[in-house]
Amino acid sequence: MMWNRVVLGLALASCGDDGAAGRGELKQAAFALCDGSDAVRLSLVSAGGGPVPDDYAFSYPYGWQFLHVDGRCNFVANGELKGTLVTGTFTAEQGKTLSDGLGLEGTRDVIYRYQSGCPDAAGKFVITPDAYLESGCGDHPPAQVAAAFAWDPAFALAKSVGRPAAGAVSIVALPYDVVLNCAILWTFAWPIEEITNTASAKTLTGADAIKARELWSMVRPEGHVAMTSGGKTYQVFFRDEPDAAFAAKLSKLSDARPIAACDDARLLSARPIDANLYERVVTAKVAADAPCGTELCWAGGFDESNPVQAHLALQKPAAARTCLGGPRLAVSADLQPMIDAFRAGYPRTPVVIDLGFGTLYDGAGDDAVCRTLSVDSCAADARCIPLAGSLNDAARKCTVPNVQLGCGAKLRGCGDALTGGQAPDGRRAVFTSTCIPEGWTSFYGEAGDYSLPVCQP
């Protein structure tokens, strides 16, 4: 999960004058941080800005600085050094001290967003189930939310209570053009080519994790070590991973709240305008005078057409909100509930939904299904397409063309370019697109992989 100024929208909403709610006159209810629930109850995050280093997506998946606390007072925070984590559990008293110090009771049902004049600066975010607060460069937050951004004591408490993570370690090796005499040889049994971009980082456990931590301890505080393999040099980066249970909670922090069900009593006559779609999250502009907390909604049905159509609307929030700072003129929603409903009604059809301003399709979700299918089953599924390539015959030094080696989604967005791939058993092939089968590793191979003659019968 990548944190940045664009996707931190757990409570994205439109702000405008909505009577007492717009003037901040709501009576605040108590906020219990450690309420016994299993979900994340508090996120403090500093993220985004630019330019960022090449390893940002890998080294800072939760932001430059972060603290996440669940309802049982378990927490994970960044450590002092790049890529390190501290984890632990606050006592009930410490949880209350943390909540009181941040003034979380006073932020209930509050939306605050500072319109920063520094677009390239990192943003600061405070997110609870009931509040979304965003501050930036040059901001002087109003008293109602100021304590939430004065968070240094919260991080100090976490680092005094927490212990260094000692579990799984993730690793990535980014190609490095400089040849260094101090670089050390690659020491793992698997090839370094498997992890040469941030999307292919590998999570290590057991003996490999122990070895990774030994290497990592040699290079702190830089956080990376120069290693060589096959005459090439790489910068190898390391990152602690939270335990699986807490990682699952963090993965549920969506880019935006799930699309709401339309309530006829709350519907607005105004329609969303200038909407755009990125993967499964839709963002739409609304009028400046829209009620505070305006949300996108969906009536739950589909029009029978090709592609299937769905219609979005705007409605007032179920509970009054308080908006502070400048107006929020955009609303966002996660369309996963729409995808799930579509799959329930059309289980063997690719997810393609016309929203009027753009088309929603779930190539990634379909791909997860298709990659589990055999080559024979793949051709029979309307969502899927076989992944074919020219398989190298290493013994005869030739290729067998048009061999179906895997299965993928039709709408995955594969690029039209020849791509080399190597199977776990060592077989090599050149595929006709940038999509390769599950378990295969892409490579930018030697000329021989692309110029072998066709095998003769």
Short mmCIF file of C-alpha atoms in Angstrom, two decimals:
data_model
loop_
_atom_site.label_atom_id
_atom_site.label_comp_id
_atom_site.label_asym_id
_atom_site.label_seq_id
_atom_site.Cartn_x
_atom_site.Cartn_y
_atom_site.Cartn_z
CA MET A 1 0.00 0.00 0.00
CA MET A 2 1.43 3.36 -1.04
CA TRP A 3 0.71 6.48 1.05
CA ASN A 4 0.81 9.84 -0.70
CA ARG A 5 -1.07 13.12 -0.88
CA VAL A 6 -3.42 11.84 -3.56
CA VAL A 7 -4.61 8.54 -2.11
CA LEU A 8 -4.91 9.39 1.57
CA GLY A 9 -8.65 9.83 1.25
CA LEU A 10 -10.34 7.72 3.89
CA ALA A 11 -12.88 10.50 4.43
CA LEU A 12 -12.70 12.59 1.27
CA ALA A 13 -15.70 14.87 1.17
CA SER A 14 -16.97 18.19 -0.09
CA CYS A 15 -17.04 21.12 2.32
CA GLY A 16 -19.41 24.04 2.28
CA ASP A 17 -21.71 25.98 4.59
CA ASP A 18 -24.19 23.50 6.03
CA GLY A 19 -25.70 25.41 8.93
CA ALA A 20 -24.31 24.49 12.34
CA ALA A 21 -22.19 21.71 10.80
CA GLY A 22 -20.42 24.16 8.49
CA ARG A 23 -19.73 26.55 11.39
CA GLY A 24 -18.18 23.88 13.62
CA GLU A 25 -20.96 24.02 16.24
CA LEU A 26 -21.58 20.29 16.58
CA LYS A 27 -21.41 18.89 20.10
CA GLN A 28 -18.35 16.66 20.18
CA ALA A 29 -18.71 13.07 21.36
CA ALA A 30 -15.98 11.19 23.20
CA PHE A 31 -13.42 9.33 21.13
CA ALA A 32 -12.09 6.02 22.47
CA LEU A 33 -8.82 5.07 20.80
CA CYS A 34 -8.40 1.64 22.36
CA ASP A 35 -12.02 0.51 22.15
CA GLY A 36 -11.26 -3.21 21.85
CA SER A 37 -12.00 -3.39 18.12
CA ASP A 38 -9.66 -5.05 15.65
CA ALA A 39 -9.50 -2.29 13.03
CA VAL A 40 -6.99 0.54 12.78
CA ARG A 41 -8.33 3.44 14.87
CA LEU A 42 -5.64 6.07 14.31
CA SER A 43 -3.19 6.84 11.53
CA LEU A 44 -0.61 9.62 11.75
CA VAL A 45 1.22 9.92 8.44
CA SER A 46 3.64 12.28 6.75
CA ALA A 47 3.86 11.36 3.08
CA GLY A 48 4.27 12.50 -0.49
CA GLY A 49 6.10 15.51 -1.80
CA GLY A 50 8.67 15.48 -4.52
CA PRO A 51 10.95 14.67 -6.04
CA VAL A 52 11.26 11.37 -4.20
CA PRO A 53 14.15 8.86 -4.43
CA ASP A 54 13.97 5.88 -6.77
CA ASP A 55 13.44 3.56 -3.81
CA TYR A 56 10.54 5.59 -2.31
CA ALA A 57 7.82 3.11 -3.30
CA PHE A 58 9.78 0.32 -1.62
CA SER A 59 11.39 2.03 1.37
CA TYR A 60 8.43 4.21 2.37
CA PRO A 61 5.23 2.22 1.66
CA TYR A 62 3.51 3.81 4.68
CA GLY A 63 5.00 7.31 4.31
CA TRP A 64 8.08 9.17 5.50
CA GLN A 65 6.77 9.04 9.09
CA PHE A 66 3.82 7.04 10.40
CA LEU A 67 2.10 5.60 13.45
CA HIS A 68 -0.89 3.26 13.15
CA VAL A 69 -2.83 2.12 16.24
CA ASP A 70 -5.65 -0.44 16.32
CA GLY A 71 -8.53 -0.76 18.78
CA ARG A 72 -6.55 -3.15 20.95
CA CYS A 73 -3.76 -0.61 21.38
CA ASN A 74 -1.38 -2.57 19.13
CA PHE A 75 0.74 -0.24 17.03
CA VAL A 76 3.38 -0.08 14.31
CA ALA A 77 5.55 2.97 13.64
CA ASN A 78 8.63 3.79 11.61
CA GLY A 79 11.98 3.42 13.35
CA GLU A 80 14.85 5.87 13.43
CA LEU A 81 16.57 4.35 10.38
CA LYS A 82 15.25 3.98 6.83
CA GLY A 83 13.09 0.88 6.41
CA THR A 84 12.96 -0.05 10.10
CA LEU A 85 9.81 -0.54 12.17
CA VAL A 86 8.99 -0.51 15.86
CA THR A 87 5.97 -2.42 17.11
CA GLY A 88 4.28 -2.90 20.44
CA THR A 89 1.13 -2.45 22.51
CA PHE A 90 0.15 0.62 24.51
CA THR A 91 -1.46 0.19 27.91
CA ALA A 92 -4.99 1.53 28.27
CA GLU A 93 -3.57 4.49 30.18
CA GLN A 94 -0.99 5.19 27.46
CA GLY A 95 -3.71 4.96 24.81
CA LYS A 96 -5.78 7.56 26.66
CA THR A 97 -2.72 9.78 27.08
CA LEU A 98 -2.07 9.53 23.36
CA SER A 99 -5.71 10.31 22.46
CA ASP A 100 -5.94 13.21 24.90
CA GLY A 101 -2.61 14.67 23.80
CA LEU A 102 -3.72 14.68 20.15
CA GLY A 103 -7.13 16.13 21.04
CA LEU A 104 -8.91 13.35 19.14
CA GLU A 105 -12.17 13.85 21.05
CA GLY A 106 -12.46 17.33 19.52
CA THR A 107 -11.93 16.04 15.97
CA ARG A 108 -14.94 13.73 15.88
CA ASP A 109 -16.92 14.24 12.64
CA VAL A 110 -14.44 16.89 11.47
CA ILE A 111 -13.03 17.28 7.98
CA TYR A 112 -10.08 19.65 7.73
CA ARG A 113 -7.93 20.30 4.70
CA TYR A 114 -5.42 23.11 4.33
CA GLN A 115 -5.07 24.43 0.79
CA SER A 116 -1.27 24.39 0.78
CA GLY A 117 0.73 26.81 -1.32
CA CYS A 118 3.56 24.27 -1.60
CA PRO A 119 2.33 21.54 -3.97
CA ASP A 120 5.63 19.64 -3.82
CA ALA A 121 5.81 19.55 -0.02
CA ALA A 122 4.96 16.46 1.99
CA GLY A 123 1.53 16.41 3.62
CA LYS A 124 0.62 15.55 7.22
CA PHE A 125 -2.47 13.42 7.77
CA VAL A 126 -4.44 12.48 10.88
CA ILE A 127 -7.11 9.88 10.19
CA THR A 128 -9.58 8.18 12.51
CA PRO A 129 -12.88 6.43 11.71
CA ASP A 130 -14.57 9.80 12.36
CA ALA A 131 -12.10 12.40 11.10
CA TYR A 132 -9.92 13.31 8.15
CA LEU A 133 -7.34 16.04 8.81
CA GLU A 134 -4.76 17.19 6.29
CA SER A 135 -2.13 19.87 6.84
CA GLY A 136 0.68 21.13 4.65
CA CYS A 137 3.47 23.62 4.13
CA GLY A 138 2.77 27.03 5.70
CA ASP A 139 -0.32 25.89 7.60
CA HIS A 140 -1.38 27.20 11.01
CA PRO A 141 -4.21 24.77 11.91
CA PRO A 142 -7.19 26.10 13.87
CA ALA A 143 -7.35 25.31 17.57
CA GLN A 144 -9.86 22.49 17.10
CA VAL A 145 -7.34 20.37 15.18
CA ALA A 146 -3.96 21.94 16.06
CA ALA A 147 -3.15 19.41 18.78
CA ALA A 148 -3.57 16.52 16.35
CA PHE A 149 -0.70 17.83 14.21
CA ALA A 150 1.55 18.48 17.24
CA TRP A 151 2.34 14.79 17.19
CA ASP A 152 6.00 14.56 18.23
CA PRO A 153 5.08 13.29 21.74
CA ALA A 154 2.98 10.52 20.14
CA PHE A 155 5.95 9.27 18.10
CA ALA A 156 8.24 9.59 21.12
CA LEU A 157 5.84 7.45 23.17
CA ALA A 158 5.66 4.78 20.46
CA LYS A 159 9.45 4.58 20.19
CA SER A 160 9.87 4.38 23.96
CA VAL A 161 7.29 1.60 24.29
CA GLY A 162 7.97 -0.28 21.04
CA ARG A 163 10.59 -2.83 20.15
CA PRO A 164 12.45 -3.22 16.83
CA ALA A 165 10.73 -5.52 14.35
CA ALA A 166 12.45 -8.89 14.04
CA GLY A 167 10.28 -10.75 11.54
CA ALA A 168 10.19 -10.84 7.76
CA VAL A 169 12.45 -8.60 5.68
CA SER A 170 11.71 -7.37 2.18
CA ILE A 171 14.50 -6.75 -0.31
CA VAL A 172 14.85 -5.09 -3.70
CA ALA A 173 17.90 -4.58 -5.96
CA LEU A 174 17.86 -1.49 -8.20
CA PRO A 175 20.35 -1.44 -11.09
CA TYR A 176 23.27 0.91 -10.47
CA ASP A 177 25.32 2.33 -13.35
CA VAL A 178 28.43 2.98 -11.24
CA VAL A 179 30.93 0.14 -10.80
CA LEU A 180 32.12 0.12 -7.18
CA ASN A 181 35.21 -1.66 -5.91
CA CYS A 182 33.54 -1.96 -2.50
CA ALA A 183 30.52 -3.87 -3.86
CA ILE A 184 30.10 -7.38 -2.45
CA LEU A 185 29.01 -10.49 -4.30
CA TRP A 186 25.36 -11.51 -4.38
CA THR A 187 25.00 -14.22 -1.73
CA PHE A 188 21.44 -15.58 -2.04
CA ALA A 189 20.65 -18.84 -3.85
CA TRP A 190 18.04 -17.25 -6.11
CA PRO A 191 19.01 -14.84 -8.94
CA ILE A 192 19.14 -11.12 -8.24
CA GLU A 193 17.23 -10.53 -11.50
CA GLU A 194 14.05 -11.57 -9.69
CA ILE A 195 13.97 -8.33 -7.66
CA THR A 196 15.25 -5.59 -9.95
CA ASN A 197 12.29 -3.19 -9.65
CA THR A 198 10.18 -2.03 -6.72
CA ALA A 199 7.15 -3.98 -7.94
CA SER A 200 9.05 -7.29 -7.72
CA ALA A 201 10.46 -6.87 -4.20
CA LYS A 202 10.74 -10.19 -2.37
CA THR A 203 9.72 -10.81 1.23
CA LEU A 204 12.17 -13.11 3.02
CA THR A 205 11.63 -15.34 6.04
CA GLY A 206 13.68 -17.97 7.83
CA ALA A 207 17.38 -18.29 6.92
CA ASP A 208 17.11 -15.76 4.08
CA ALA A 209 15.65 -13.16 6.46
CA ILE A 210 18.50 -13.75 8.91
CA LYS A 211 21.04 -13.33 6.11
CA ALA A 212 19.30 -10.15 4.93
CA ARG A 213 19.41 -8.68 8.43
CA GLU A 214 23.13 -9.44 8.66
CA LEU A 215 23.73 -7.56 5.40
CA TRP A 216 21.45 -4.74 6.52
CA SER A 217 23.32 -4.32 9.79
CA MET A 218 26.52 -3.75 7.80
CA VAL A 219 25.16 -0.76 5.89
CA ARG A 220 23.08 1.23 8.36
CA PRO A 221 22.33 4.12 8.43
CA GLU A 222 22.52 4.34 4.61
CA GLY A 223 19.95 1.56 4.31
CA HIS A 224 21.35 -0.02 1.16
CA VAL A 225 24.40 -2.02 0.12
CA ALA A 226 26.14 -2.28 -3.27
CA MET A 227 26.17 -5.86 -4.59
CA THR A 228 27.31 -7.40 -7.86
CA SER A 229 26.02 -10.30 -9.91
CA GLY A 230 26.82 -11.30 -13.49
CA GLY A 231 29.13 -8.32 -13.91
CA LYS A 232 26.37 -5.84 -13.00
CA THR A 233 26.11 -3.65 -9.91
CA TYR A 234 22.95 -3.12 -7.87
CA GLN A 235 21.89 -1.02 -4.89
CA VAL A 236 20.15 -3.46 -2.56
CA PHE A 237 17.57 -1.98 -0.16
CA PHE A 238 15.96 -3.60 2.90
CA ARG A 239 12.66 -3.05 4.73
CA ASP A 240 11.05 -4.50 7.86
CA GLU A 241 7.62 -6.01 7.39
CA PRO A 242 4.88 -5.79 10.06
CA ASP A 243 3.44 -9.08 11.24
CA ALA A 244 0.87 -10.57 8.90
CA ALA A 245 -2.15 -9.76 11.08
CA PHE A 246 -1.33 -6.06 11.32
CA ALA A 247 -0.33 -5.89 7.65
CA ALA A 248 -3.81 -7.21 6.77
CA LYS A 249 -5.37 -4.35 8.75
CA LEU A 250 -3.26 -1.79 6.93
CA SER A 251 -4.22 -3.30 3.58
CA LYS A 252 -7.86 -2.47 4.37
CA LEU A 253 -7.10 1.25 4.51
CA SER A 254 -8.58 1.99 1.13
CA ASP A 255 -7.87 4.93 -1.16
CA ALA A 256 -11.41 6.16 -0.42
CA ARG A 257 -14.50 5.04 1.46
CA PRO A 258 -16.60 2.39 -0.29
CA ILE A 259 -19.30 3.81 -2.55
CA ALA A 260 -22.38 4.55 -0.44
CA ALA A 261 -25.85 3.16 -1.12
CA CYS A 262 -28.19 5.91 -2.32
CA ASP A 263 -30.84 7.02 0.18
CA ASP A 264 -33.75 8.80 -1.56
CA ALA A 265 -34.27 11.06 1.47
CA ARG A 266 -30.72 12.38 1.25
CA LEU A 267 -30.24 12.68 -2.51
CA LEU A 268 -29.11 16.03 -3.95
CA SER A 269 -30.39 17.40 -7.23
CA ALA A 270 -26.86 18.39 -8.28
CA ARG A 271 -24.89 15.80 -10.20
CA PRO A 272 -21.17 15.04 -9.93
CA ILE A 273 -19.12 16.90 -12.55
CA ASP A 274 -15.69 16.47 -14.12
CA ALA A 275 -15.33 12.97 -12.73
CA ASN A 276 -12.26 10.86 -13.35
CA LEU A 277 -11.43 7.26 -12.66
CA TYR A 278 -8.18 5.66 -11.54
CA GLU A 279 -8.37 1.90 -11.26
CA ARG A 280 -11.34 1.35 -8.89
CA VAL A 281 -11.45 4.83 -7.27
CA VAL A 282 -13.65 7.55 -8.76
CA THR A 283 -13.16 11.24 -7.95
CA ALA A 284 -15.69 13.89 -8.95
CA LYS A 285 -15.96 17.64 -8.52
CA VAL A 286 -18.98 19.13 -6.81
CA ALA A 287 -20.35 22.64 -6.37
CA ALA A 288 -18.75 24.81 -3.69
CA ASP A 289 -22.09 25.17 -1.88
CA ALA A 290 -22.60 21.41 -1.52
CA PRO A 291 -23.30 20.29 2.08
CA CYS A 292 -20.31 19.41 4.22
CA GLY A 293 -19.57 15.71 3.86
CA THR A 294 -21.38 15.24 0.54
CA GLU A 295 -20.80 11.68 -0.67
CA LEU A 296 -21.02 9.74 -3.92
CA CYS A 297 -23.66 7.04 -3.97
CA TRP A 298 -24.95 4.24 -6.20
CA ALA A 299 -28.51 2.93 -6.32
CA GLY A 300 -27.26 -0.65 -6.62
CA GLY A 301 -28.55 -1.61 -10.06
CA PHE A 302 -27.07 -2.05 -13.53
CA ASP A 303 -28.53 -1.20 -16.94
CA GLU A 304 -28.48 -4.15 -19.31
CA SER A 305 -26.26 -2.86 -22.09
CA ASN A 306 -22.87 -3.53 -23.62
CA PRO A 307 -20.96 -2.56 -21.62
CA VAL A 308 -23.16 -2.69 -18.54
CA GLN A 309 -23.95 0.80 -17.20
CA ALA A 310 -24.19 2.17 -13.66
CA HIS A 311 -25.21 5.64 -12.50
CA LEU A 312 -23.69 7.61 -9.62
CA ALA A 313 -25.35 10.41 -7.63
CA LEU A 314 -24.59 12.81 -4.77
CA GLN A 315 -26.24 12.81 -1.37
CA LYS A 316 -25.96 14.46 2.02
CA PRO A 317 -24.04 12.49 4.66
CA ALA A 318 -26.03 10.36 7.09
CA ALA A 319 -24.54 12.28 10.03
CA ALA A 320 -23.69 15.98 10.10
CA ARG A 321 -20.02 16.86 9.61
CA THR A 322 -17.91 19.88 10.52
CA CYS A 323 -15.75 21.34 7.78
CA LEU A 324 -12.80 23.54 8.68
CA GLY A 325 -10.39 25.26 6.34
CA GLY A 326 -11.01 25.80 2.64
CA PRO A 327 -13.81 24.04 0.78
CA ARG A 328 -13.25 20.52 -0.43
CA LEU A 329 -14.55 20.52 -3.97
CA ALA A 330 -14.00 16.85 -4.76
CA VAL A 331 -15.50 13.63 -3.48
CA SER A 332 -14.00 10.19 -3.91
CA ALA A 333 -15.34 6.67 -3.55
CA ASP A 334 -14.00 3.15 -3.81
CA LEU A 335 -16.08 1.21 -6.34
CA GLN A 336 -15.16 -2.23 -4.99
CA PRO A 337 -18.77 -2.85 -3.81
CA MET A 338 -19.88 -2.24 -7.40
CA ILE A 339 -17.26 -4.69 -8.68
CA ASP A 340 -18.40 -7.31 -6.16
CA ALA A 341 -22.06 -6.86 -7.15
CA PHE A 342 -21.17 -7.16 -10.83
CA ARG A 343 -19.26 -10.39 -10.23
CA ALA A 344 -22.19 -11.84 -8.30
CA GLY A 345 -24.50 -11.19 -11.26
CA TYR A 346 -22.08 -11.91 -14.08
CA PRO A 347 -19.57 -14.38 -12.60
CA ARG A 348 -17.84 -15.35 -15.86
CA THR A 349 -17.83 -11.98 -17.60
CA PRO A 350 -15.01 -9.41 -17.49
CA VAL A 351 -15.86 -6.48 -15.24
CA VAL A 352 -16.65 -3.65 -17.68
CA ILE A 353 -19.01 -0.94 -16.39
CA ASP A 354 -19.76 2.33 -18.20
CA LEU A 355 -20.11 5.12 -15.63
CA GLY A 356 -20.99 7.82 -18.15
CA PHE A 357 -17.66 9.64 -17.78
CA GLY A 358 -15.36 6.63 -17.91
CA THR A 359 -15.27 2.86 -17.92
CA LEU A 360 -14.58 0.85 -14.81
CA TYR A 361 -12.93 -2.50 -15.34
CA ASP A 362 -11.13 -4.74 -12.90
CA GLY A 363 -8.34 -6.26 -14.93
CA ALA A 364 -6.28 -6.94 -11.80
CA GLY A 365 -9.11 -8.86 -10.11
CA ASP A 366 -9.87 -10.85 -13.25
CA ASP A 367 -6.16 -11.55 -13.66
CA ALA A 368 -5.99 -13.06 -10.17
CA VAL A 369 -8.68 -15.55 -11.25
CA CYS A 370 -7.24 -16.24 -14.70
CA ARG A 371 -3.73 -16.96 -13.45
CA THR A 372 -5.04 -19.91 -11.43
CA LEU A 373 -6.51 -21.60 -14.53
CA SER A 374 -4.88 -24.25 -16.67
CA VAL A 375 -4.17 -23.43 -20.29
CA ASP A 376 -7.15 -25.58 -21.36
CA SER A 377 -9.54 -23.86 -18.90
CA CYS A 378 -8.21 -20.43 -19.84
CA ALA A 379 -9.50 -20.47 -23.40
CA ALA A 380 -13.00 -21.40 -22.19
CA ASP A 381 -13.30 -18.46 -19.77
CA ALA A 382 -14.56 -15.19 -21.26
CA ARG A 383 -12.47 -13.17 -18.80
CA CYS A 384 -9.19 -14.74 -19.77
CA ILE A 385 -6.69 -15.14 -22.60
CA PRO A 386 -3.81 -17.61 -22.94
CA LEU A 387 -0.30 -16.14 -22.63
CA ALA A 388 1.72 -17.45 -25.55
CA GLY A 389 5.37 -17.13 -26.43
CA SER A 390 8.28 -18.68 -28.24
CA LEU A 391 9.79 -21.27 -25.92
CA ASN A 392 13.54 -21.67 -26.15
CA ASP A 393 14.85 -25.19 -26.70
CA ALA A 394 18.18 -24.88 -24.89
CA ALA A 395 19.48 -28.24 -26.16
CA ARG A 396 18.80 -27.56 -29.85
CA LYS A 397 19.38 -23.76 -29.61
CA CYS A 398 16.10 -22.91 -31.33
CA THR A 399 12.59 -21.80 -30.39
CA VAL A 400 9.15 -23.40 -30.50
CA PRO A 401 6.74 -20.56 -31.41
CA ASN A 402 3.19 -19.94 -30.19
CA VAL A 403 3.39 -22.13 -27.11
CA GLN A 404 0.65 -21.40 -24.53
CA LEU A 405 2.52 -21.13 -21.24
CA GLY A 406 0.02 -19.47 -18.90
CA CYS A 407 -3.21 -17.55 -18.52
CA GLY A 408 -4.07 -13.89 -17.85
CA ALA A 409 -6.97 -11.43 -17.99
CA LYS A 410 -8.08 -9.98 -21.33
CA LEU A 411 -8.38 -6.50 -19.83
CA ARG A 412 -5.15 -6.48 -17.82
CA GLY A 413 -3.61 -3.80 -20.03
CA CYS A 414 -0.67 -5.77 -21.42
CA GLY A 415 1.78 -3.74 -23.50
CA ASP A 416 2.42 -4.64 -27.12
CA ALA A 417 6.11 -5.49 -26.81
CA LEU A 418 8.21 -8.63 -26.85
CA THR A 419 9.13 -9.62 -23.30
CA GLY A 420 11.58 -12.25 -22.13
CA GLY A 421 10.55 -14.49 -19.27
CA GLN A 422 12.12 -17.28 -17.25
CA ALA A 423 10.12 -20.02 -15.52
CA PRO A 424 10.98 -21.29 -12.02
CA ASP A 425 12.34 -24.48 -13.64
CA GLY A 426 14.76 -22.48 -15.82
CA ARG A 427 12.88 -22.53 -19.12
CA ARG A 428 13.11 -19.28 -21.06
CA ALA A 429 10.66 -17.82 -23.56
CA VAL A 430 9.93 -14.61 -25.43
CA PHE A 431 6.30 -13.53 -25.04
CA THR A 432 4.33 -11.42 -27.49
CA SER A 433 3.25 -8.91 -24.80
CA THR A 434 4.48 -7.48 -21.51
CA CYS A 435 2.29 -9.94 -19.57
CA ILE A 436 3.97 -13.19 -18.58
CA PRO A 437 2.66 -16.22 -16.64
CA GLU A 438 2.40 -16.45 -12.86
CA GLY A 439 5.74 -17.44 -11.32
CA TRP A 440 7.79 -16.40 -14.33
CA THR A 441 10.42 -13.63 -14.00
CA SER A 442 10.77 -11.02 -16.73
CA PHE A 443 14.22 -10.25 -18.09
CA TYR A 444 15.77 -7.95 -20.64
CA GLY A 445 17.63 -10.83 -22.17
CA GLU A 446 20.66 -11.39 -24.26
CA ALA A 447 20.30 -11.08 -28.03
CA GLY A 448 20.29 -14.86 -28.29
CA ASP A 449 16.93 -15.08 -26.57
CA TYR A 450 15.33 -13.00 -29.31
CA SER A 451 17.19 -14.23 -32.41
CA LEU A 452 17.17 -18.01 -32.18
CA PRO A 453 15.87 -19.83 -35.29
CA VAL A 454 12.60 -21.75 -35.30
CA CYS A 455 13.00 -25.39 -34.33
CA GLN A 456 12.52 -27.83 -37.20
CA PRO A 457 10.37 -30.96 -36.76
#
